Short mmCIF file of C-alpha atoms in Angstrom, two decimals:
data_model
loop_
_atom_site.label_atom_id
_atom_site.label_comp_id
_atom_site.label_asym_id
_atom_site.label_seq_id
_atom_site.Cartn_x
_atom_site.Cartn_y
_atom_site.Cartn_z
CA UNK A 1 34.56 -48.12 -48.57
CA UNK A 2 36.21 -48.91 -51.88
CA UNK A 3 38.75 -52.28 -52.05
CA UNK A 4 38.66 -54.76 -54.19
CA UNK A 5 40.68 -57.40 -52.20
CA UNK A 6 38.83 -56.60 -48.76
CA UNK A 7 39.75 -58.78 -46.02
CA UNK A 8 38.68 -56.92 -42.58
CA UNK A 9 36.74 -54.27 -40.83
CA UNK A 10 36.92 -53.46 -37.19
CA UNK A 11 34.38 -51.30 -35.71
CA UNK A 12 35.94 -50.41 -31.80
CA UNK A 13 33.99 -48.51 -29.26
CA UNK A 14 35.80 -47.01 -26.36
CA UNK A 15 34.52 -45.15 -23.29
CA UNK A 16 36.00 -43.68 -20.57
CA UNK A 17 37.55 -46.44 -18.76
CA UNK A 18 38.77 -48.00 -22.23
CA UNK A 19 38.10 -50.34 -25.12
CA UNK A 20 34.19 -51.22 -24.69
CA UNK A 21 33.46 -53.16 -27.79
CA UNK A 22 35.55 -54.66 -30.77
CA UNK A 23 33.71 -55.95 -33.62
CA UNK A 24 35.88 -57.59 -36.85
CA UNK A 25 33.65 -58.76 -39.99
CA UNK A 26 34.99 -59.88 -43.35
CA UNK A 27 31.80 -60.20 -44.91
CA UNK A 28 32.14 -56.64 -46.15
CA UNK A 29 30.11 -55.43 -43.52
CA UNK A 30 29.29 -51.61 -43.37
CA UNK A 31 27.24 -50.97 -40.43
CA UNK A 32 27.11 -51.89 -36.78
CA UNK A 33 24.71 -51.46 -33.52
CA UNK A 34 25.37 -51.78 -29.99
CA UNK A 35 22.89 -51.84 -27.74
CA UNK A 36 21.93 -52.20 -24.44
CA UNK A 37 24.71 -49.23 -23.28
CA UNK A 38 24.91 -47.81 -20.37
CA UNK A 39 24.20 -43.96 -20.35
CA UNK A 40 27.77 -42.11 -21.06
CA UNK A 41 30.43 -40.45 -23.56
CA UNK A 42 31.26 -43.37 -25.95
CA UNK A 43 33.78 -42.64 -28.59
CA UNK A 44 33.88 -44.83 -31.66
CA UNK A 45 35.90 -45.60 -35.10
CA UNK A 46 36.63 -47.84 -38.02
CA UNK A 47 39.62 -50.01 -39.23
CA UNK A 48 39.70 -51.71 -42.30
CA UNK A 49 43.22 -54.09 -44.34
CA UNK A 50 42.90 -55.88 -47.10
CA UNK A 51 44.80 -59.13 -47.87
CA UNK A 52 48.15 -57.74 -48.75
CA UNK A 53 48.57 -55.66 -45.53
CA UNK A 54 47.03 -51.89 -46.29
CA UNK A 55 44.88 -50.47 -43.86
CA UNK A 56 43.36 -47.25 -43.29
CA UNK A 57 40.96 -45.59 -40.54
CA UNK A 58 38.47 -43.32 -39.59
CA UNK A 59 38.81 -40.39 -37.34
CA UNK A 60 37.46 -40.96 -33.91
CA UNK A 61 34.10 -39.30 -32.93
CA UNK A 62 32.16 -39.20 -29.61
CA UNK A 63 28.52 -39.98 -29.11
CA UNK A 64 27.02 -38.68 -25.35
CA UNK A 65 24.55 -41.48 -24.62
CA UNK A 66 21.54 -39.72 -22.31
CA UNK A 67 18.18 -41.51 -22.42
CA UNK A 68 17.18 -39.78 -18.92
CA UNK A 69 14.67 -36.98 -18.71
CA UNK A 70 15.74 -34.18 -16.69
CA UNK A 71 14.74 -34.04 -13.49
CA UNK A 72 11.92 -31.30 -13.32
CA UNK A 73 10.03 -29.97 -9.69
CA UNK A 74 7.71 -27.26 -8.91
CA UNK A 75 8.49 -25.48 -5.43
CA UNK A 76 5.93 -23.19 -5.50
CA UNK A 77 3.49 -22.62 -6.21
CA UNK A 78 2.60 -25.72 -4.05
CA UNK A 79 -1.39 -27.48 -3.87
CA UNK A 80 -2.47 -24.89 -1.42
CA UNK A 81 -4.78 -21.95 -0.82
CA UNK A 82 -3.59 -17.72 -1.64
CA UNK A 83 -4.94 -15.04 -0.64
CA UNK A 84 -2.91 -12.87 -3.18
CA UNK A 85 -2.64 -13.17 -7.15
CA UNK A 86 1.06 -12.54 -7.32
CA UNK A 87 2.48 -15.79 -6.83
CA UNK A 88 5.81 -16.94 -6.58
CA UNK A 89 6.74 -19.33 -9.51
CA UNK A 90 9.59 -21.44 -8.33
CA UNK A 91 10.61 -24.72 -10.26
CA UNK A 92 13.82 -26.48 -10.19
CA UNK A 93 15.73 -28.42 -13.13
CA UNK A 94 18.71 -29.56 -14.77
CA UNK A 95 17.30 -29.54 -17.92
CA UNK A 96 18.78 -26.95 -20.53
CA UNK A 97 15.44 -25.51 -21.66
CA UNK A 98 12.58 -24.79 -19.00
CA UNK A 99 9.48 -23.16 -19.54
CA UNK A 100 6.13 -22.81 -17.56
CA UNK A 101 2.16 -22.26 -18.74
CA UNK A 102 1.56 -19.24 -16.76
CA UNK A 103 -2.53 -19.81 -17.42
CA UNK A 104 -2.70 -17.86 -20.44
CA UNK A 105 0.30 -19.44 -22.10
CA UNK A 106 3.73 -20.71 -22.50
CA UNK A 107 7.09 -18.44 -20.67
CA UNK A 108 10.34 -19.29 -20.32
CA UNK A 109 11.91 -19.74 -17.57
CA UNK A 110 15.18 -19.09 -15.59
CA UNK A 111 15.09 -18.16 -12.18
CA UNK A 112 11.89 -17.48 -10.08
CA UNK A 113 9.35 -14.82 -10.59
CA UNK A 114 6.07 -13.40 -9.34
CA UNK A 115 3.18 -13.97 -11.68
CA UNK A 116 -0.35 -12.61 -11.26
CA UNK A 117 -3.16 -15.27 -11.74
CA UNK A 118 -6.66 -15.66 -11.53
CA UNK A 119 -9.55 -16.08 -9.31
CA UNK A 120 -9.94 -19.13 -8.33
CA UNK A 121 -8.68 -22.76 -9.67
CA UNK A 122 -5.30 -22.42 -11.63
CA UNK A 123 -3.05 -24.87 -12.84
CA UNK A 124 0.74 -24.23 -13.36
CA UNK A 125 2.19 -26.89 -15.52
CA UNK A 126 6.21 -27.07 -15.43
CA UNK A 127 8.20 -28.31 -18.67
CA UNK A 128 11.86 -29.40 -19.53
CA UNK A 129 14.03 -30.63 -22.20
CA UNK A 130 18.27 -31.65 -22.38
CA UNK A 131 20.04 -31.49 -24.90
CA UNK A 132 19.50 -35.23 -26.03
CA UNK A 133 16.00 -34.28 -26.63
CA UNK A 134 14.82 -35.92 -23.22
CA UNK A 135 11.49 -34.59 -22.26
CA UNK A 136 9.55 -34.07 -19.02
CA UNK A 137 6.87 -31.94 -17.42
CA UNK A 138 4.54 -32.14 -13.92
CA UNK A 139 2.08 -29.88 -12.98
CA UNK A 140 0.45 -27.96 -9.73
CA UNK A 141 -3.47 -26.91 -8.78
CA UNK A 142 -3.69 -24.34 -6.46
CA UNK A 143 -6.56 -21.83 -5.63
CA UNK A 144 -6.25 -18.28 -5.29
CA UNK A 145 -8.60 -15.72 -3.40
CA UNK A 146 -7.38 -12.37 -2.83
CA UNK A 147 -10.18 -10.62 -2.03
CA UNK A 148 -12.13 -10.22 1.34
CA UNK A 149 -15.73 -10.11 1.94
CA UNK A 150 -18.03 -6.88 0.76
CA UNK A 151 -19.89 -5.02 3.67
CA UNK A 152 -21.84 -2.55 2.99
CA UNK A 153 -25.78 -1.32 2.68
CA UNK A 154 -25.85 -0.72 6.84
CA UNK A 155 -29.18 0.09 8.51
CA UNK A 156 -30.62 0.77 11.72
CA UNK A 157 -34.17 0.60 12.94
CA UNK A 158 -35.28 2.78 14.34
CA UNK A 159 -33.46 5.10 12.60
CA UNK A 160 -30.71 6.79 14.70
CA UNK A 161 -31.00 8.66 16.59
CA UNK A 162 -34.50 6.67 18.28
CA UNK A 163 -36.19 7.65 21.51
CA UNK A 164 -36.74 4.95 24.05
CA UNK A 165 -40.01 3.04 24.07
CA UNK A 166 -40.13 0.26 26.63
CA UNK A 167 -40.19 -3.04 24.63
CA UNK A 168 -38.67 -1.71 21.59
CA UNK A 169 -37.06 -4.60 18.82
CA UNK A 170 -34.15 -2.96 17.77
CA UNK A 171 -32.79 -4.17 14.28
CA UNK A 172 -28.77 -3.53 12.50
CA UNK A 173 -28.59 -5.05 9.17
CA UNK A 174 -25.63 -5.31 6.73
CA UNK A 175 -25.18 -6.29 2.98
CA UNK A 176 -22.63 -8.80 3.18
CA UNK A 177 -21.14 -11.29 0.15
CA UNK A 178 -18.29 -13.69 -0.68
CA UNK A 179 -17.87 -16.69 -2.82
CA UNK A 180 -16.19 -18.45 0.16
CA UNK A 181 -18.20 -16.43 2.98
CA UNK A 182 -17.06 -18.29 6.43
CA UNK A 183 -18.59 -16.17 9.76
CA UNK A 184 -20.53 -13.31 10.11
CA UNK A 185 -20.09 -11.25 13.80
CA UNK A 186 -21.32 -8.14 14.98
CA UNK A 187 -19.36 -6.56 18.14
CA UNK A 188 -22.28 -4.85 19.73
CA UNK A 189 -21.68 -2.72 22.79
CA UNK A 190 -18.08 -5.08 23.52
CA UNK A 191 -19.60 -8.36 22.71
CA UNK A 192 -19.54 -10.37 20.27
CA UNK A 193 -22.40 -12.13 18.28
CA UNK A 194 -22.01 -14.43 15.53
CA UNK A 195 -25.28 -13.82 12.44
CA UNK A 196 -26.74 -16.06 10.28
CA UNK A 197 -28.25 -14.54 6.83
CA UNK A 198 -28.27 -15.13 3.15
CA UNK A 199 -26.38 -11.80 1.31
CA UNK A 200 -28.73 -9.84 4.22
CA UNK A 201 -27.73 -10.58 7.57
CA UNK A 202 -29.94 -9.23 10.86
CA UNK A 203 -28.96 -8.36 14.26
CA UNK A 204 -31.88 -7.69 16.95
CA UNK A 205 -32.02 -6.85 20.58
CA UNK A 206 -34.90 -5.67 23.00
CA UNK A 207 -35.30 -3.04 25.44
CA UNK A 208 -31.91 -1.36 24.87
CA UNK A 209 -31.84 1.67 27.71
CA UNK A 210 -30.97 4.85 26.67
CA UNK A 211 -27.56 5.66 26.17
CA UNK A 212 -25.03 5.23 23.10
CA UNK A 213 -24.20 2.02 21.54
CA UNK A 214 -20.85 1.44 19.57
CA UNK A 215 -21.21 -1.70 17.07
CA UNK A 216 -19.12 -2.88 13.90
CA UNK A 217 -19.73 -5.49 11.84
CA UNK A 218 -16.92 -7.97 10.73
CA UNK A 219 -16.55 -11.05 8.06
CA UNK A 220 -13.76 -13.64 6.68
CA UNK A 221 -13.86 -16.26 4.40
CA UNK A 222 -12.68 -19.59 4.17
CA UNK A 223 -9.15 -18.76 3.19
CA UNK A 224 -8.25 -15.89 5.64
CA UNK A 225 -9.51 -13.17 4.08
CA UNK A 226 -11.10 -10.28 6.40
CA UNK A 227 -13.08 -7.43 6.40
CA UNK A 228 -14.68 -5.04 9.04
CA UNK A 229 -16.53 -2.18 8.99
CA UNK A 230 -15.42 1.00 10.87
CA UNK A 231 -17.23 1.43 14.86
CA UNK A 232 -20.66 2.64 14.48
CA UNK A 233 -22.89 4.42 16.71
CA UNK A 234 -26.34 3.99 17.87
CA UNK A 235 -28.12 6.44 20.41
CA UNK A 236 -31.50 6.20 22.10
CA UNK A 237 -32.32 8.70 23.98
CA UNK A 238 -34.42 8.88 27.13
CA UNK A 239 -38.81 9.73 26.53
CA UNK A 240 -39.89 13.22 27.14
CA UNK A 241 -41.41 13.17 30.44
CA UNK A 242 -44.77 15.05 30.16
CA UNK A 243 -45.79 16.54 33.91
CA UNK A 244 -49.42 17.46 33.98
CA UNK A 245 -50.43 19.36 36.81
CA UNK A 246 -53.98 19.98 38.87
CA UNK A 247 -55.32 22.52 40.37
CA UNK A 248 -58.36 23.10 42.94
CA UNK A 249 -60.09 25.46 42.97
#
């Protein structure tokens, strides 16, 4: 501002019900702040006279007042157990830029989408900005296993087929491994048996009669996953009778 016989300035801040603030100096006064506004569109300008009546103003400008961080949620994934990879990544905001860490790094984001993640622990952290430069973020730990338990390395013993011998152990084994191994069952001849091992587990019974056995062996883990093994079969078969026969002479 350039007057040599200064008298006033007014600094007036409307919003959007009206006047808001008036504030007249004459101590050649060039700057002004207001504080303690409520979040809104404030529009603002300058008026200054001298002391033999001229005046002149500023054009009006608007200032939008936002000290609130957008609102940022994640729907999913949620703090659960999956048994697949491809998750849904759902997060909700009214914030003008969203993006997501994905586990290997930083996406943008705009409506939901399937994303494939690890094995195991994974975090999914959620971020937002306006355009006031308001900032948020919030974050989600799942777990993910996808994959059911191994069963394989099957064995019989005797070997089938075996010939019956009274007293006879006779042993089914399986290979069986998972990080989060739950139960262990074998369905042996239409019951079922539940078998305690380490990576090796054993199923014995005695005196089996001759005849054919069906048998599979089954697994989950703690999350839901499942595996089974298609229906075996075991046959014993009945001892060669030997007939030994005398004669007189």
């Amino acid at each position: 501002v350039i007057e040599t016989n200064e008298q006033a300035i007014v600094f007036r801040l409307y919003n959007s019900t009206g006047l808001a603030n008036a504030s007249s100096f004459s101590n050649s006064q060039r700057t002004i702040n207001w504080t303690n506004l409520p979040d809104g569109i404030y529009f603002y300008n300058v008026t200054i006279n001298d002391s033999v009546g001229n005046f002149n103003f500023t054009e009006t400008r608007t200032i939008t007042l936002d000290t609130i961080a957008p609102t940022l949620s994640i729907i999913s994934p949620i703090n659960s157990n999956y048994t697949s990879a491809t998750v849904l990544v759902n997060i909700s905001s009214n914030g003008n830029n969203i993006w997501f860490y994905n586990g290997t790094g930083n996406e943008s984001y705009s409506s939901p989408i399937y994303r494939i993640f690890s094995q195991g622990t994974n975090q999914l952290i959620a971020y937002a900005n306006d355009s006031a430069g308001n900032f948020n973020w919030t974050s989600v730990s799942f777990f993910v296993d996808s994959l059911k338990p191994s069963i394989g390395s099957l064995t019989e013993n005797p070997s089938d087929p075996a010939t019956y011998i009274f007293g006879t152990r006779y042993e089914f084994n399986a290979t069986i491994s998972d990080t989060n191994l739950q139960n262990v069952l074998i369905e042996f001849n239409g019951t079922n048996y539940s078998v305690v091992g380490n990576g090796v587990y054993n199923f014995s019974v005695l005196n089996l009669g001759a005849g054919t056995y069906n048998y599979y062996w089954f697994a989950n883990d703690t999350i839901g996953n499942f595996n089974l093994t298609s229906v075996q079969s075991y046959t014993i078969n009945k001892a060669t009778q030997i007939a030994t026969l005398s004669f007189n002479e």
